[in-house]
Each structure stands twice: as structure tokens, then as C-alpha cells.
Amino acid sequence: MSMRRRQAPRASRHPLRILLGALCLFPNLSNAADSDPRIEKPKPDQVEEIQVLGRPAGRSLADSLRMAERSPGGVSVIDNDAIRFGPNLTFKQVLEQAPGVYIQSRYGGGETRLSIRGSGISQTFNSRGVRLMRDGLTLNEADGNLRPQLLEPLNISHMEVLRGANAMEYGVSTLGGAVAMTSLTGRNENANFARLEFGSDRYWRPQLSYGTTLGDELDVFASFSGIYTDGFRDHSEEKSSRAYANLGIQHNPGLTSRLHFDFQDNQLQLPGSLTREQVAQDPTQARSIQKRLDNSRDFEMYRGAYSFEAELNATSRLRGGLSYQGLDMFHPIFTNIVDSWQNDIALTLRYEHDPGESADPSHWNRRLLLGTNIAWGNNSSQRYRNEMESVGSSEPVRGEKNRERSREAVTTEYWIENRLALHRDVELVLTGMLTYATRNSSETLFPANTTTVLDEDYLGFSPRIGVVWSPWENTQLFSNLSRSYEAPTNGQFTNTASGNALDAQTATTLEAGARGSVPNMTSLEWEAAIYYAFVEDELLTVENPPNSGEFRTGNADDTRHFGIEFGLTGSVPINLLGDDTLILRFVYNYTDFEFHDDPAWGDNAIPGIPPHFGNAEILYALGDLYVGPVVEFASSWYANYQNDLQADAYAILGMKVGYDVTENVRLLFEAKNLTNDFYASNTSITDQSASADPAVFNPGRVRSYFGGIEATW
């Protein structure tokens, strides 16, 4: 019997009840604001005289910029204007604006590979080592696994990219750090818009978003969007429908809460990786076995969340929330079909005492932060033989069951951070973070009916000491020394190379850098950082056996991650024709990730990420028009552990054009890969030598054209 979709059994939906019940357990936080002596409770005849301004869903843009300026390490802030600047918008187009970030569309669509400073470097599907958050609440699964393709960039007001230990701001101790996003709400001026993108390969991407206030106490935002395309490769059709809404409640001047709701239906065909020669001949082709067996990743995602912010007094506040996420997936991969159900519940609480700009310059203690993150998740999956060829079907057909799995993860984090003033222009940042995690799994193989059980606890402490010095106006120098700690994800924990439980990955990282604006040109900002990480027990994954869709993970005893990051963004007035300007953006990254005296690989480079990569755009803006070239570049890099198989270097030229027809209507156009180069934009990672001619190369997009129109009101 052929089934492309199916409902999860009701048992997989029980955690939603847990979420609703847990919400009832939250204390009446309005008491914290009601007891604040600064707040005078209005009398009935005074209610209409009270003005409630409301708050964003998370940090305001001003607060995010201030946090970045005070961070003892690399942090970038990307605002909504930068997010909505061009058509064919994906999470890649947004995050590549930040230094230190390696992000590529795996097959040209929503399937995305994400790594920051080499985090999860061998993870070629989903991501690990980076925490994604929205309005302070995690979007990762409880084990740390991340699906970047679930993000809708146009629903974001702004985002913070906190690289490495700088993510301890949110209680995150991973090597890569975190991306913290703030949602649009009914109180944002730019929340109302309609947008339609269209282009090559029958691509179209509609979105309608609306936000409004309902009196002084309520605001609501809702967005409906989709991505529909045949894809530039054979067997790469994508259909994604998304709905998101949030409701804000201003209980009183000191307490705001917000409810969030998501639903997505995603159907992604998987064209697979190619050999080096296949990319050179025809990058639009699909891998034959994956097309023949109709490989895909189809899933529904549903999410509910509650967040709040309570002002305890003039300088202290409590933030937190609770979320539930469910994911129901149908995944034909190579000769098998995997059905899986994923449920995750996460809780966060964060207390902050920060006098802000009102702080006495001579005061020793500038800021105190402490918090906890708790996440629980379970995954159940069943794997069947794909019998579509044997029964003559055009769609995947479940045959005999050959594997059943049940996995559970709990991750608990506690952290405290203190910011101390050593001098009027020098701040010392001290952070301590404790991580406790459990992983357990049960796997039964059929027809042998043998069961393997793994169970492991992980405990780690991650300290950080950092300093920020502001020697000149609009310039900060920073440095920090930190330790990261990461337990394996469920997928890694279950699929070990040795059959035994994996160790946690740790790293000691030294970082230094600077940021500021160009003198006499404050709209042109720059940031630069250098880091060196001594990594122990790095979690590295490889497909084994080849062409199976099965992966094995092991710990590499001793590895090194060294890198340099640089970013420049802003505008420069040139005044050739009046008010014309140049809009500039440039990102460059140098990476050197390698083994150190490894028994198998010696001092070889860790494959997967180019040593040099980045992007740039130079747009000429005159009045309502902007136009200019866009370039993405990368040096050659290794795709296998033997270091005898390489992807070629590339520099891809594009063109971007925008025109404001009116104050509220903008036309968008972008041409990609104008020279129609055939190249691999990213690779999988293998332990096969080049002589085996492994299929690990993922082609970059061929010449394509995209347009769009956006109307705001």
C-alpha cells in the first residue's frame, strides 16, 4: 500500500497536554509588577488616561545593539531591512551576512547546512553545535539537533548572531554559539505587508502578514507564507506551507506575555549528492538511486509557546517561557522508508539586573544575569524496506519492518554571569555554566529481533572570562577565554562507530577582536575576530556503509579550530548625482580546522568547509533605485578525511536591483550565477578515498532569475 503522508498516532500528541497543563503552573507574575512601588494602580476613572506602549516579543533592536557593543566577543545584529532586501529569500541569504557563519543550501532549496566556527562540521543534514532561539525560547530539539529549514525569515524583526562563547548570554555552551531572533508583532511598524516572489524553475513564494493592536492591552500578528518550486535539479521539487501567529498581552506596565503558534507542511524531494565528474557534466541531474526510489523528506511541524517578561523594579527583570514542538516525518531514503515522531518540551527562565545607561560609572557591579534552560524530547521511529520497484509503484511503498527505535534526551543548563567595571571604559565579564544531559535509546533490528540499549549521563562545567575595552569613541576591543561543552545528539548517540556511548565534545577557545565604525563615516561599521579552539573528543560523522543513508559517529581525540572573521557593512555617500550612495556589505572568513596527531588521520585537515569563503555586494543607490553586483566565493576544500578529494574553488557573480515605486511598494530583482558556472557549493563528508569516486558533491545553483514585489501599509 502506497502512502506519502500519514497521521501520527494520538500518543505522539500527548505532550501538548503537558504544555497546557504546565502553563497553569506558572506563578501569577503580575504580582511582581503589581507590588512594584513605581507603579501606581489606576482608579477606574483614570483608566483612559493610562498609556501602554507595549514591548517587542523579545529584545528590542536597541537592546540587541547595546548587548553586542558590550559583548567580549564576536556578535552581529541583522535588522529587518537587511533581511527583506532581495528576492529568493532563504535563511542562507540572511545568516551569510554575519562573519563566522558557513551556511549553504544543501540541494538548492530549504534543506540547509549550517556551521559556525566549525561547529557540527561533519553534520551534512540538519545541524548541531548552534542554538536557534526565537523570543528567548529554543527552536532546537532537546538533544541539540536543529532543522534550519523550519525558519521563516520574513517573520523576524531582527536577529543576533552570537558566535562561540558569546552565546552564554542565553545559557548556550556550544562551540558554534547561537542565533537569537525576535519576532514581528502587532506593535511593529513593518508588520503589515504582502510579498510575492517568482522566478526560475517555477519558483513562487507568496506571503501575507498582518499585525495590529487591539486596544492598549492586546496586539496580534499573523503570517501565511509558502515556497513552491520545481528546483533547479531533477527530483528537487519543494512545497512548503507555513502559518505563524503571536498574541501579546500587556497585563500592566510591568508585565507582558505572548502566545506563539506555528504550523508547517513541508514536502522536499531529495536529489542527492553527485560525483565530481557528474557536477562538471550536468549539475541539474539527480542521483539515480534517489530519484528511482523517490527519496524525500516530508514532515508536518506544529509548535505552541508562551513567553513573558516581568519588570521586578527599575533595574531588574525576569524573562522566560515554555514551548512544545511536534514533528511528524515520512522519509524515504535510499532503499528504506523511515517514519518518525518527535516531541520536545522546553522551559527557560532568565533573571537580569542591569542598571543600563543610568548606572553610576564608579559602580563596581554593572550587571548580573542568571538563568536555567530545561529541555526534554523523545523520538520514535520505524524503518521499512522500500518495495516500490518490486511492486511496480510510482511512489514509496512500505515493505517489511527492519528496525524500530525509541530515543529520549534531557538537557538542563544553569548559568550565572557577572559584569564588573574595572574602569570607566573597561568591563570584565565572568560566566559560569553547568550542563547536565541524559541520552538513552533502544533499538530493535528485524527479523533477528535483537535489541540494543544505550544509556549515558553527561555533566560539564563551562567557564568564561572576557574583557571589553572602549579606548576610542565608536570602537571596542575585546577578548575572552572560554570552555564549551556538548553532549551528542540522539542521532549521533545511537549510531556510534564503536557501538559504545560517545563522550561529550569539549573545547577551550581563546578569542580576540575589535569592532567599530569608520572615522567620519559612522554608517560604515566593521567587526573582526580571531579565535583558536583546542577541541577534545570532537563529534565527527561519516556515512557508513557508503550509499546507505546510514551514518556513524565517533570521537576524535584531539583537533584544532583556528579562524579569522571580518565583516563590513553600511553606506558611503558619493554625491555624484546629488544624494547617491554606495551600499556595501563584505564578509570574509579564514578557517583552519585539523586533526592533531590522530591515529588514523595524523594532522590532516578536517573536511567539509573551505579555508577561505565569504560574500560581498556593492549597490549603487540613487533616489528610489539601487543596483549592483553580488559575489559569493570560496577556495577549494577537502571532502574526505584522507585529504585526496577536493571540491574546486569558485567565485559566483550575481546582480541585485530594487526600485521603490512608491513609499509602500518595492520591486525586487536578482540574477544568480550570471556566468552559469558548474560548481559544488558544498559537500558531504566521506572516509572513502578519491579513487572510489564517491558521490559527495552538491551542485550550486545554475544561472537563475528571481523577481518580487512587496507592498506595506
PDB file of C-alpha atoms in Angstrom, residues 232-233 273-285 646-648 676-681 693-694 697-700 702:
ATOM      1  CA  PHE A 232      16.949  23.676 -10.434  1.00  0.00           C
ATOM      2  CA  ARG A 233      17.835  19.975 -10.200  1.00  0.00           C
ATOM      3  CA  SER A 273      24.846  14.227  -3.979  1.00  0.00           C
ATOM      4  CA  LEU A 274      26.819  13.661  -7.186  1.00  0.00           C
ATOM      5  CA  THR A 275      30.334  12.649  -8.130  1.00  0.00           C
ATOM      6  CA  ARG A 276      32.823  15.332  -9.090  1.00  0.00           C
ATOM      7  CA  GLU A 277      32.534  14.398 -12.779  1.00  0.00           C
ATOM      8  CA  GLN A 278      28.722  14.487 -12.699  1.00  0.00           C
ATOM      9  CA  VAL A 279      28.765  18.047 -11.343  1.00  0.00           C
ATOM     10  CA  ALA A 280      31.098  19.118 -14.139  1.00  0.00           C
ATOM     11  CA  GLN A 281      28.920  17.497 -16.812  1.00  0.00           C
ATOM     12  CA  ASP A 282      25.392  18.319 -15.662  1.00  0.00           C
ATOM     13  CA  PRO A 283      24.752  19.781 -12.179  1.00  0.00           C
ATOM     14  CA  THR A 284      20.975  19.660 -12.690  1.00  0.00           C
ATOM     15  CA  GLN A 285      20.804  15.853 -12.665  1.00  0.00           C
ATOM     16  CA  GLN A 646      38.724  18.226  -3.240  1.00  0.00           C
ATOM     17  CA  ALA A 647      35.918  20.491  -4.354  1.00  0.00           C
ATOM     18  CA  ASP A 648      37.017  23.262  -6.703  1.00  0.00           C
ATOM     19  CA  ASN A 676      26.434  29.863 -15.456  1.00  0.00           C
ATOM     20  CA  ASP A 677      29.394  28.159 -13.779  1.00  0.00           C
ATOM     21  CA  PHE A 678      29.092  24.476 -12.882  1.00  0.00           C
ATOM     22  CA  TYR A 679      30.405  24.068  -9.340  1.00  0.00           C
ATOM     23  CA  ALA A 680      29.794  22.359  -5.987  1.00  0.00           C
ATOM     24  CA  SER A 681      28.543  24.826  -3.393  1.00  0.00           C
ATOM     25  CA  ASP A 693      34.842   8.341  -6.888  1.00  0.00           C
ATOM     26  CA  PRO A 694      32.325   8.958  -4.065  1.00  0.00           C
ATOM     27  CA  PHE A 697      29.333  16.903  -4.202  1.00  0.00           C
ATOM     28  CA  ASN A 698      26.214  19.107  -4.014  1.00  0.00           C
ATOM     29  CA  PRO A 699      25.896  21.415  -7.049  1.00  0.00           C
ATOM     30  CA  GLY A 700      25.389  25.146  -6.678  1.00  0.00           C
ATOM     31  CA  VAL A 702      22.931  27.348 -12.217  1.00  0.00           C
TER      32      VAL A 702
END
